[in-house]
Structure formats: C-alpha cells, structure tokens
Amino acid sequence: MQKTMSMPNIHLPESDRPRSSRKPLGLGVLVAAAYFIGVPLLFGADGYLLNVFTTMAAVSFISFGVWLTFAIGRINLAQAGFALIGAYATAILVSRFGVSFWVCLPLSGAIAAILGGLIGWPVLRLKGVYFAMITLCITEACRLAALSFPALTRGAQGIVDLPLPGELSLFGLTIIPAFEKGARLPFFYLAGTLMLLGLLFMWLLDTSRVGAVFRSLRQNEDLASSLGINVAKYRVVAFMVSCFYAGVGGAFFATLQQNVYPTTFQVIDSVYFMVYCFVGGLEFVIGPLVGAAVMMSSFELLHEFQRFQTVIFSGLMILCILLMPNGILSVIKRRSGKSKEAANA
C-alpha cells in the first residue's frame, strides 16, 4: 500500500513565496500603532468614528477567513452564515446559561468550525461557481434556520438585551475589567486585538509548510494529490479555520450590539467580506484589512451624498475592481518595485 505523507516538504523559490511574508514585523507594528495609539488620540472623543473603526477591525477579522479559502482556490460566500452561527451560539450561552463572554468567544468559533467541517467535507469537492453557489445557499439556510426554530433562537424577535462582558481574571488577578454600559473604547480595543491576533495567526499559517500546501491546492489539486498530499483533509482544515474566524467575529458583533437577529448577517455581508479581499489584494495576508479600511472609509466619506451614497459607493467599488484587479497592495508593490529599479539604474 502506498504511504501517504502527512506533511510533504514543499520548498518554494523566493519569487513564489507570499509577498506578505517579507517585512511582517514592521508592518504589524505600524498597524498596531496606528490603531491603538493614533485613532484614540485623534478620534477618541468621537463615539461614532470609534464605532466605525471598531466595525472595520471586526469585519477585517472575519474577512481573513474568506482570504484563506481563496488561498485553496475556493470562493466562499458562507462566511456570513457561520458568523450568524457564532452570534447565536454566544447569545444563547450568555443569556440562557450564564456562560462568560470570554468563554463564549472562542467556543462560538469552535462551534462554527465543527459545523463547517461537517458541511465542508462533502461540498468542498465542488469548484468555481458551483462551490460559490452552495456556500451562498448555506448563508441563506442559516438565516432561515434562525427563523424556523423560535424555541431556541426566538425567531424574528431575536435575542436581545445581552449582558456586557464581565471582567476576565486569572488566579485572582484582573486581566480585563468588566465593560461598562455606553463605553466604546473597551470594544474598540477588543476588536483591534482580535484583528491583530487574526492577522498574526494567518501570516504564520501562510508562511508555514501548511500554507505552501494550501497554495499547491489552488494551483493544481491533482498534482498535489500525486505528491502524497491528502487534498480532502487540507481543504476541510482551511475551511474550518475560516469558519472559526467567522464564529468569533459573529460572537463579537452579538455582544457589541447586545442583540442578534436572523438578519444580523445576510448574503450581502458575505459579498462584502469577499470584496474586501479583492480590493486589498489576494496576494497579501493583510489584504482584507486594507480592503475593509479603504471601502468603509470611502463609504463614510460619501455620507454627505445621502440617498446617492450607496449608488456612488457601488460604482467606486466596481471601478476599483476593474482598474485594480489584483488589489490596491499589488499596485503599491508594483510602483515601489519600479522606483527601486529606477534608483538602481
């Protein structure tokens, strides 16, 4: 019997390695400094803008999962559905069983990941538009399920008045104080922490041998299988990680808004998560963060146009994808490369 390698040794030449792995520390420090220091200093007194930055960080975290499914060559439109699962998991555990939010946060991600593994094992055999359509149906199925089981989810009424996170203590030492009603900074810092941790883990995954296996699946699954790679297993692993990100993000939003409804996450949200990846750049791990920052700030800047805001925003989004099909970061990278060549000439 042929022996299957559990972790094949895949060595990529420098040109084929992810570009995002080349100066990660400086970029991460810059993002952290801008978010945790710059934003509170400039906009700390503006609660509305703090909410915008908090939402941007949280949707970036969820979008990292979509980026990972792109890494294995799949278009994932189920992210909003698994975010809804995570939101309801936290809402039910917190409101009915009194479980701490700090336990529910990772637990909701684990629940979404397990369900994602069970669903993903059969459907990940599909490719292209067929996989995209089935994941779109999964998102809609999650919404209908939330409506159809009122004994568990309270149906269209939703689960409201969720308690704020209590204090997180370890060995009698308070690590995180209890959140106070009306305070925006605690959620702002929590969203930023999730964003940076999600980015760090995704970068570590992408630059590891597992990341190399994922990219081999995107390039040619048959060739990867001939090298001894368990294609089905790695596809499911990638999808489960993606669902974990969605579940944690959904749990955060449920607590941030202190309620959850079947319409909290819809198909359009899955589309936005995907668009953030496109706009930022699929070649870069940080692409979803850049895409979310650009698109959400653009939408807010168009606020003065009132009823035409959505139309203009949609047009700009289409132009951005048409003019920069590889994302904003690819254009910046290309221009910086040309500048270096000109300087060396």
PDB file of C-alpha atoms in Angstrom, residues 44 113 126 139 244 248 333:
ATOM      1  CA  GLY A  44     -11.218  59.289  20.981  1.00  0.00           C
ATOM      2  CA  ALA A 113     -15.572  25.390  12.876  1.00  0.00           C
ATOM      3  CA  LEU A 126     -17.143  21.374  -5.782  1.00  0.00           C
ATOM      4  CA  THR A 139     -25.738  31.543   4.349  1.00  0.00           C
ATOM      5  CA  PHE A 244     -13.628  29.719  13.237  1.00  0.00           C
ATOM      6  CA  VAL A 248     -15.535  34.517  16.704  1.00  0.00           C
ATOM      7  CA  LYS A 333       4.063  46.918  -4.666  1.00  0.00           C
TER       8      LYS A 333
END
